[in-house]
Short mmCIF file of C-alpha atoms and ligand atoms in Angstrom, two decimals:
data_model
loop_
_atom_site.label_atom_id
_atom_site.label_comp_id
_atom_site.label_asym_id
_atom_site.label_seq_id
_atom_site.Cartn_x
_atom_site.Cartn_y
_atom_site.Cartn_z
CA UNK A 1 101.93 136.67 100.36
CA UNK A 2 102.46 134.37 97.37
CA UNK A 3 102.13 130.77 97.43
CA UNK A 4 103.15 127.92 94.85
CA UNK A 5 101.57 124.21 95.41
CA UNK A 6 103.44 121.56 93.74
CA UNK A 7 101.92 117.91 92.53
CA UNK A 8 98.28 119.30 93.12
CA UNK A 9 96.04 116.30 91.27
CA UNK A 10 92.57 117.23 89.93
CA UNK A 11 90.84 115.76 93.24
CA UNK A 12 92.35 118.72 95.59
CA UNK A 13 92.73 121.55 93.10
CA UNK A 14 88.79 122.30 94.75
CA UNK A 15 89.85 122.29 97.92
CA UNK A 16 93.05 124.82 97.29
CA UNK A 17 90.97 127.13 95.16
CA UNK A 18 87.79 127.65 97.76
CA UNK A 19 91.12 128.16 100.37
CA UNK A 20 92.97 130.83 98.28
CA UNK A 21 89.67 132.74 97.76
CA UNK A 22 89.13 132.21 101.88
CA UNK A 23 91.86 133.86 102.88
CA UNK A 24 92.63 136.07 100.02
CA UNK A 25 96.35 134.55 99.17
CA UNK A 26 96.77 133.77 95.56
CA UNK A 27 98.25 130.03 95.34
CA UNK A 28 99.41 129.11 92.37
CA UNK A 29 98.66 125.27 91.73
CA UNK A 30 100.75 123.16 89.31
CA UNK A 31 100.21 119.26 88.80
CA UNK A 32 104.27 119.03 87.81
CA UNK A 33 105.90 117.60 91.16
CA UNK A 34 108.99 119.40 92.73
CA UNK A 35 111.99 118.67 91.15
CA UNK A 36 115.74 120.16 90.23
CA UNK A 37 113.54 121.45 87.06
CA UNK A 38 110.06 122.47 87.99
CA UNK A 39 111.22 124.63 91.78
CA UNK A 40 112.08 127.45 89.02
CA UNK A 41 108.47 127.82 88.80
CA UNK A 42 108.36 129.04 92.30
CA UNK A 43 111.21 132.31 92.34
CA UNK A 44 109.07 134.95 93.19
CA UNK A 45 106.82 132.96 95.54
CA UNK A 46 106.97 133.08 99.52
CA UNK A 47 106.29 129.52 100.32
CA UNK A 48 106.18 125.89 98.88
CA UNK A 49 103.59 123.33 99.42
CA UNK A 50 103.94 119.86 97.67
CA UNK A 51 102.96 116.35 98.30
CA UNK A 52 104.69 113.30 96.15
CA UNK A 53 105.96 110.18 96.68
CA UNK A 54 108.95 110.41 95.14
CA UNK A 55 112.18 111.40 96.83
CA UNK A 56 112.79 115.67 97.14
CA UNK A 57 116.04 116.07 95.22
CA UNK A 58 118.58 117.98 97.58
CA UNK A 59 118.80 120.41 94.38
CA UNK A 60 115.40 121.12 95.05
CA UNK A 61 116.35 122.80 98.62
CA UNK A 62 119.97 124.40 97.08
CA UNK A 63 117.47 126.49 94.81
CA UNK A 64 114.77 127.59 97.21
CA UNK A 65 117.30 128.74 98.96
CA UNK A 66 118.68 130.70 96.13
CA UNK A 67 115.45 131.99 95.58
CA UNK A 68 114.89 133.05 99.19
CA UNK A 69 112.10 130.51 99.90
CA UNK A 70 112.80 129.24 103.40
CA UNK A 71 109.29 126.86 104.24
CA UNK A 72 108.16 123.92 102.61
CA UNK A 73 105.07 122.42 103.62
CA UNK A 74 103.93 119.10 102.97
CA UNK A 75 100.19 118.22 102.78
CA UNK A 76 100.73 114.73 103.94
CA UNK A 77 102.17 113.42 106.71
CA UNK A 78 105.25 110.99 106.29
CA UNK A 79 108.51 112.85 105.34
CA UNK A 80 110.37 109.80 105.01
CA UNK A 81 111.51 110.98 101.33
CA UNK A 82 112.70 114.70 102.65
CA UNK A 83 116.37 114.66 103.25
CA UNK A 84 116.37 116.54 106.38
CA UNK A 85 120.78 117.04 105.97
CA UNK A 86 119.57 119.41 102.75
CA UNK A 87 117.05 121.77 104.27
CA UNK A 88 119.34 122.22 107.55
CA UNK A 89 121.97 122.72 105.47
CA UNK A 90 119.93 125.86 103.59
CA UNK A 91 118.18 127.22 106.82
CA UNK A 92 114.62 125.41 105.40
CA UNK A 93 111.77 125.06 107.98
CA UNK A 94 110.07 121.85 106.96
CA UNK A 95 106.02 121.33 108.18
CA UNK A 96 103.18 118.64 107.78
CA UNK A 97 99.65 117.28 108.32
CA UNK A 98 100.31 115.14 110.95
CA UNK A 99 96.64 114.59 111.47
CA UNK A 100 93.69 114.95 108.66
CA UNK A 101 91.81 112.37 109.17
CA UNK A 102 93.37 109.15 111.21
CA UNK A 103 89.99 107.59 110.91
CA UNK A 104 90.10 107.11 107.07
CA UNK A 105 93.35 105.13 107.63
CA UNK A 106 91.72 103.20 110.95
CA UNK A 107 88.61 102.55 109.18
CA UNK A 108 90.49 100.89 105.78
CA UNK A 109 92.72 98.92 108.08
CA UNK A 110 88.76 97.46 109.21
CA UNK A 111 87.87 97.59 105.51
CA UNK A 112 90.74 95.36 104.48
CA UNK A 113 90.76 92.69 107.06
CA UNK A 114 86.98 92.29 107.20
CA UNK A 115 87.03 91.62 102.83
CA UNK A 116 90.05 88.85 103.93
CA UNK A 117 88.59 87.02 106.48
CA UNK A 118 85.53 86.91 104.23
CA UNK A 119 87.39 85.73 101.43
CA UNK A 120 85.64 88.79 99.47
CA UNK A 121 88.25 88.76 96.69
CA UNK A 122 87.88 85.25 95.95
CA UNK A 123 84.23 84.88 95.93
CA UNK A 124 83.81 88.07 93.89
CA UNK A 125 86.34 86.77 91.36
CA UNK A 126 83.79 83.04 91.61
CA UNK A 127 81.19 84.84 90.98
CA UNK A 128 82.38 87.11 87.88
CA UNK A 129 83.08 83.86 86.45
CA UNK A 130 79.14 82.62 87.70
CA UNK A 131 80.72 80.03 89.62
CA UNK A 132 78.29 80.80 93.18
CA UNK A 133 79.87 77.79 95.18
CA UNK A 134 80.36 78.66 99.02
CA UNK A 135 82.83 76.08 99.58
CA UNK A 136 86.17 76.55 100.14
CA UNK A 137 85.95 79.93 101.00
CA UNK A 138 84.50 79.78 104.78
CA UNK A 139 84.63 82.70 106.93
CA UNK A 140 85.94 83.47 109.90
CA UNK A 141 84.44 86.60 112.42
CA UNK A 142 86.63 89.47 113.70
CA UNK A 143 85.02 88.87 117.07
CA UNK A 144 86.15 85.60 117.58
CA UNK A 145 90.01 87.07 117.11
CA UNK A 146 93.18 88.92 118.80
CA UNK A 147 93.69 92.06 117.40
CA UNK A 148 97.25 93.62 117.50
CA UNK A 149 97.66 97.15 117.01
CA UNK A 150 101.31 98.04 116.46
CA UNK A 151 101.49 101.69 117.54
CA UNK A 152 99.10 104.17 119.45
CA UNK A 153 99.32 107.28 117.25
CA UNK A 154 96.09 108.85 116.31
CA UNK A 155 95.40 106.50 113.64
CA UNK A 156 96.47 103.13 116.03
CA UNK A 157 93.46 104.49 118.46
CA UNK A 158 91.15 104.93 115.92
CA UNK A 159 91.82 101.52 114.81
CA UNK A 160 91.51 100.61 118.51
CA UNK A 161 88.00 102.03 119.20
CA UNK A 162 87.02 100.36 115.46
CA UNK A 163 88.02 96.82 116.06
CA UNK A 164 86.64 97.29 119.82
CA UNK A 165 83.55 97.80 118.42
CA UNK A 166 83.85 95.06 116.24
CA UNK A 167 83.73 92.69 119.54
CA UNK A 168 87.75 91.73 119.10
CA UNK A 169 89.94 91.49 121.57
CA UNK A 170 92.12 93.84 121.13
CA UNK A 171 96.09 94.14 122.53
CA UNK A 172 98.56 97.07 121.73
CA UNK A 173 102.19 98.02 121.81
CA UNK A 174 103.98 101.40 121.27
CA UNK A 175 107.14 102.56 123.14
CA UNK A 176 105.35 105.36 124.49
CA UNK A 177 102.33 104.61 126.37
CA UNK A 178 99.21 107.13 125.34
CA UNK A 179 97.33 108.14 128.12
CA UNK A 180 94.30 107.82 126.54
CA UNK A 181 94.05 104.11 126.87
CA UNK A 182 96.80 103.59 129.42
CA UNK A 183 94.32 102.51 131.82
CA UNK A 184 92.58 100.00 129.39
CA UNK A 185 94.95 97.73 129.51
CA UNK A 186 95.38 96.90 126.28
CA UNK A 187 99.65 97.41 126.19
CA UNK A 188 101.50 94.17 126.08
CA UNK A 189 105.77 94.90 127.28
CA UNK A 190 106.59 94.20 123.24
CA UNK A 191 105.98 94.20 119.86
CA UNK A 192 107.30 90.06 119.57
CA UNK A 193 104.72 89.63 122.68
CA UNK A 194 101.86 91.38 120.48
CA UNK A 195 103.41 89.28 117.79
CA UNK A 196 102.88 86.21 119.26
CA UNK A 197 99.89 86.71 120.64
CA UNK A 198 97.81 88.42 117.91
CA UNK A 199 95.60 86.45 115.75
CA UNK A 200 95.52 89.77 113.30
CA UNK A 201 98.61 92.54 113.23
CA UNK A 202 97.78 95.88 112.20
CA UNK A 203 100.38 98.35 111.62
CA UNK A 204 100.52 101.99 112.50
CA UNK A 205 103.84 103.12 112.79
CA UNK A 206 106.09 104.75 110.98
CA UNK A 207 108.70 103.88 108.42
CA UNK A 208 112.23 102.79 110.49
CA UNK A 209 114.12 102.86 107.52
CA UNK A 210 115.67 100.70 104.75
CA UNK A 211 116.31 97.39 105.73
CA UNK A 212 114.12 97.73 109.39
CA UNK A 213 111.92 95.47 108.62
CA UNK A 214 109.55 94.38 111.50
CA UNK A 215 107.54 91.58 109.80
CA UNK A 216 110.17 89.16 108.41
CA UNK A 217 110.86 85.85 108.39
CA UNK A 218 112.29 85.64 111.78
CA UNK A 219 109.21 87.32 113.45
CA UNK A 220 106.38 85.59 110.98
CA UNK A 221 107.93 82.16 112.72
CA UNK A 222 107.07 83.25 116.23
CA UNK A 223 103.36 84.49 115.27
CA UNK A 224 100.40 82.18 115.55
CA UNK A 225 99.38 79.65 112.35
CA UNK A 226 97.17 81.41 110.39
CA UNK A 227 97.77 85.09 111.56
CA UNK A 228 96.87 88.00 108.98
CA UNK A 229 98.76 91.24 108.55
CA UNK A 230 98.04 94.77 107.97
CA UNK A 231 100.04 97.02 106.36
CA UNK A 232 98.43 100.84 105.97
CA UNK A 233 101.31 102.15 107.38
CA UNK A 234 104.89 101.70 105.11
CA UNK A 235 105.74 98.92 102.49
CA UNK A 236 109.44 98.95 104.45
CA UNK A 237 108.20 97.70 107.63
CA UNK A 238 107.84 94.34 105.47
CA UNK A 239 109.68 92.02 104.14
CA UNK A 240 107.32 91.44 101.37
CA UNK A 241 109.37 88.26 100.09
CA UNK A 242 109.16 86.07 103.46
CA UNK A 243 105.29 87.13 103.82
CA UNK A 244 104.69 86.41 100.44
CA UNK A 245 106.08 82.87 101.21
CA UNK A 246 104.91 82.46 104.69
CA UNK A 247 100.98 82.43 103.42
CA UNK A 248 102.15 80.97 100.14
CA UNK A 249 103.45 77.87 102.62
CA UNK A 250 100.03 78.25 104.81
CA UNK A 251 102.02 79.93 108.14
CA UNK A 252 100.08 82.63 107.63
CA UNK A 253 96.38 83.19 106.36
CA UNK A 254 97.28 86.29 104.30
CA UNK A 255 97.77 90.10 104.25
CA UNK A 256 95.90 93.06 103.59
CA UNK A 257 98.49 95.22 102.13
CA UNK A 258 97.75 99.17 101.35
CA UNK A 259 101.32 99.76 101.09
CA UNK A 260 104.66 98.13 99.53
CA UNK A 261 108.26 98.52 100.06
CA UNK A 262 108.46 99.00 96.06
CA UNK A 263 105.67 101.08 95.14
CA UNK A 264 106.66 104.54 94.43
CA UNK A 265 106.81 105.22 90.20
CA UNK A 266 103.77 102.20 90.47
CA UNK A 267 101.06 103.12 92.70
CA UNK A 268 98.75 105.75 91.48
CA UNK A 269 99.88 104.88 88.23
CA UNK A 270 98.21 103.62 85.01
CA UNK A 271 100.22 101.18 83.97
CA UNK A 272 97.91 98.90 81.91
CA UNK A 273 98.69 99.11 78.82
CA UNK A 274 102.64 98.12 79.72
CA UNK A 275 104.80 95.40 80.61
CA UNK A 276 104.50 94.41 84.37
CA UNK A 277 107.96 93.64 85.90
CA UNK A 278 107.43 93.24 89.26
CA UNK A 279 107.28 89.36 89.93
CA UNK A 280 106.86 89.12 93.38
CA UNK A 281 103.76 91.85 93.43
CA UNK A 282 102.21 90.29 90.62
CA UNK A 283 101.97 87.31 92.08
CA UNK A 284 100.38 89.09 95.60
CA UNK A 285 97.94 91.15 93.23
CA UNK A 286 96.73 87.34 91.40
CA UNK A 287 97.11 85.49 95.34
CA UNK A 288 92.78 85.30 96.72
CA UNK A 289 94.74 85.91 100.26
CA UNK A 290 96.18 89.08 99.58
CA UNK A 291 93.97 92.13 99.51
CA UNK A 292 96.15 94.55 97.49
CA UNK A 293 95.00 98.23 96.73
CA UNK A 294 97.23 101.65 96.01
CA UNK A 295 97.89 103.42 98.77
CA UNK A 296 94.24 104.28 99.31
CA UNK A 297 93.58 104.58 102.89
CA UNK A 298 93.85 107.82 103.45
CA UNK A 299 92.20 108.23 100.11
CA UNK A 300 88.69 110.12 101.05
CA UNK A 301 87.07 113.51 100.64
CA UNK A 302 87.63 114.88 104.12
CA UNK A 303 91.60 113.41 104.05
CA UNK A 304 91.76 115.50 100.79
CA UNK A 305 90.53 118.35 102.09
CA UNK A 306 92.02 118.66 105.24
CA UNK A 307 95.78 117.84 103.63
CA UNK A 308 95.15 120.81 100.82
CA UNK A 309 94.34 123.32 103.69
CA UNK A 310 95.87 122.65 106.53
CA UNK A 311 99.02 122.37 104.70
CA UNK A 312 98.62 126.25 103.75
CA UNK A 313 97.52 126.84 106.97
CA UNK A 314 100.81 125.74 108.43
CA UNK A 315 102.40 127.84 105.82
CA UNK A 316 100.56 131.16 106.38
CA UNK A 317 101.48 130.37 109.79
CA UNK A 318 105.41 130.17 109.29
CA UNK A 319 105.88 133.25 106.72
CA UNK A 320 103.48 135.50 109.51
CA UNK A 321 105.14 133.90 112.68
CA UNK A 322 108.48 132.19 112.08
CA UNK A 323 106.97 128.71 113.21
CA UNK A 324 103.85 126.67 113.16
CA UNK A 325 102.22 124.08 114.96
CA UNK A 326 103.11 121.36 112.28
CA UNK A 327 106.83 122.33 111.61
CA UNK A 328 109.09 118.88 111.93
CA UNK A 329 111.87 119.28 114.40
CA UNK A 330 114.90 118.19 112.26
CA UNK A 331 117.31 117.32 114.64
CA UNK A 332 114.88 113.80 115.65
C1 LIG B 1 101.03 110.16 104.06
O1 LIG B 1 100.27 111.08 104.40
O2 LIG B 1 102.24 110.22 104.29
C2 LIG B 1 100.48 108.99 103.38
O3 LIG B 1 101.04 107.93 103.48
C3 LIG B 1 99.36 109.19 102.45
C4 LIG B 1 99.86 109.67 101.13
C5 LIG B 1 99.73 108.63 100.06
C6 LIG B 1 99.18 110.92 100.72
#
């Protein structure tokens, strides 16, 4: 068995190596990502692993195909840019991580809340200049607040447990009720209840496509003055616009935001040294009530690791079986 692993950065390469020698597969890693171009690097190879943020070019799938490659597996877990229509169309089995490490997400969610109601950006930005003055920039404590968790996924019950122990009251919604903490009573009947009643919204569910946003304009002006959202889940579950104005008019406190609807070709990018163009994040990056970072949640060793190998886990797993635990039904 021969493997190729597309868009491997310099943290992971580690991680895919120590595998390889493991299990005795070679793996071939290249830092290119998968495109029309680069998938000719992988005729003579069983199976595809890749991670990127971009979209996967239909092309991509026409050629595996071509070449007889029939799995791709993905070592993260949204496949939001995978155009399912392509891979059914070529007989491709499609697999993730749906799971390496849903406390690295939980815990940042705690992370970037706890620096906001702090005021941790603005006070470190006072002091850099050596201006030490407490006031304006009071405090407020998580465990004097409503917590909302939208969606009860692994990474929405970390969060739980987290902001539990944290001493905030805590209130949930997800269509599907996990029996894990069915009997805490923590689910409210809807995500405009849990919007109404939440002093802080955290987000963990998945993307619902272009244009379905669920914190907009309409549902910022039923939540309570002063409510903070977090976004570790998808920039397109936001309107980024009518947030931006809703704490820029004092509705809102302000946002931790980990993701944005416009950030693929920007985050994890270096793009200092250029032109910025993007007004509206520009002006979120220089706001004290936004706390604005890359796409870095699940950014930490054991995420890492666990996306490099369990991806080519899942893999070894298809080519040997015909299935794996992780392959994505493509008919949802
Ligand atoms: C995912 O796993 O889909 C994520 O959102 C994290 C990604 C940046 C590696």
């Amino acid at each position: 068995m021969k493997l190729i692993d597309f868009g491997v950065r310099q943290d992971e390469e580690k991680y895919i190596k120590e595998w390889s020698q493991i299990n005795n597969i070679e793996v071939k890693i290249v830092s290119e990502l998968l495109t029309p171009e680069t998938v000719q690097l992988a005729k003579g190879y069983d199976g595809i692993v890749a991670y990127q943020q971009l979209p996967y070019d239909e092309e991509v799938f026409d050629k595996m195909n071509e070449y007889g490659i029939h799995v791709i597996s993905l070592r993260n877990v949204g496949v939001d840019n995978v155009p399912f229509e392509a891979l059914k169309k070529n007989n491709i089995r499609l697999t993730n991580v749906p799971s390496y490490s849903p406390e690295a997400i939980a815990e940042y969610s705690v992370t970037g809340l706890m620096a906001l109601l702090r005021n941790m950006k603005h006070m470190i930005r006072k002091v850099d200049q050596h201006d030490f003055r407490w006031e304006p920039d009071i405090g407020r404590e998580l465990n004097q607040l409503t917590v909302g968790v939208a969606g009860t996924g692994r990474i929405g019950r970390a969060a739980i447990k987290i902001y539990q122990g944290f001493g905030a009251k805590v209130i949930a919604f997800d269509k599907f009720h996990n029996r894990d903490i069915e009997n805490e009573n923590l689910y409210v009947d809807s995500l405009d209840t849990l919007m109404k009643e939440s002093d802080v919204i955290t987000l963990h569910i998945p993307s619902l496509g272009k244009g379905h946003t669920v914190i907009n304009k309409e549902s910022i002006s039923e939540m309570k003055d002063n409510a903070i959202i977090v976004n570790t889940a998808r920039g397109d579950l936001i309107d980024t616009q009518d947030l931006y104005d809703a704490v820029a008019n004092g509705k809102l406190y302000g946002a931790v935001l980990d993701v944005y609807e416009n950030e693929v070709g920007v985050f994890n990018s270096d793009l200092s040294d250029q032109e910025f163009s993007d007004k509206l994040l520009e002006k979120i990056i220089k706001s004290p009530r936004f706390i604005l970072t890359p796409h870095i949640a699940f950014y930490t060793t054991k995420a890492v690791k666990n996306m490099a190998t369990i991806s080519l886990n899942s893999m070894v797993d298809e080519l040997k079986t015909g299935t794996s635990e992780n392959e994505i039904n493509l008919e949802k």
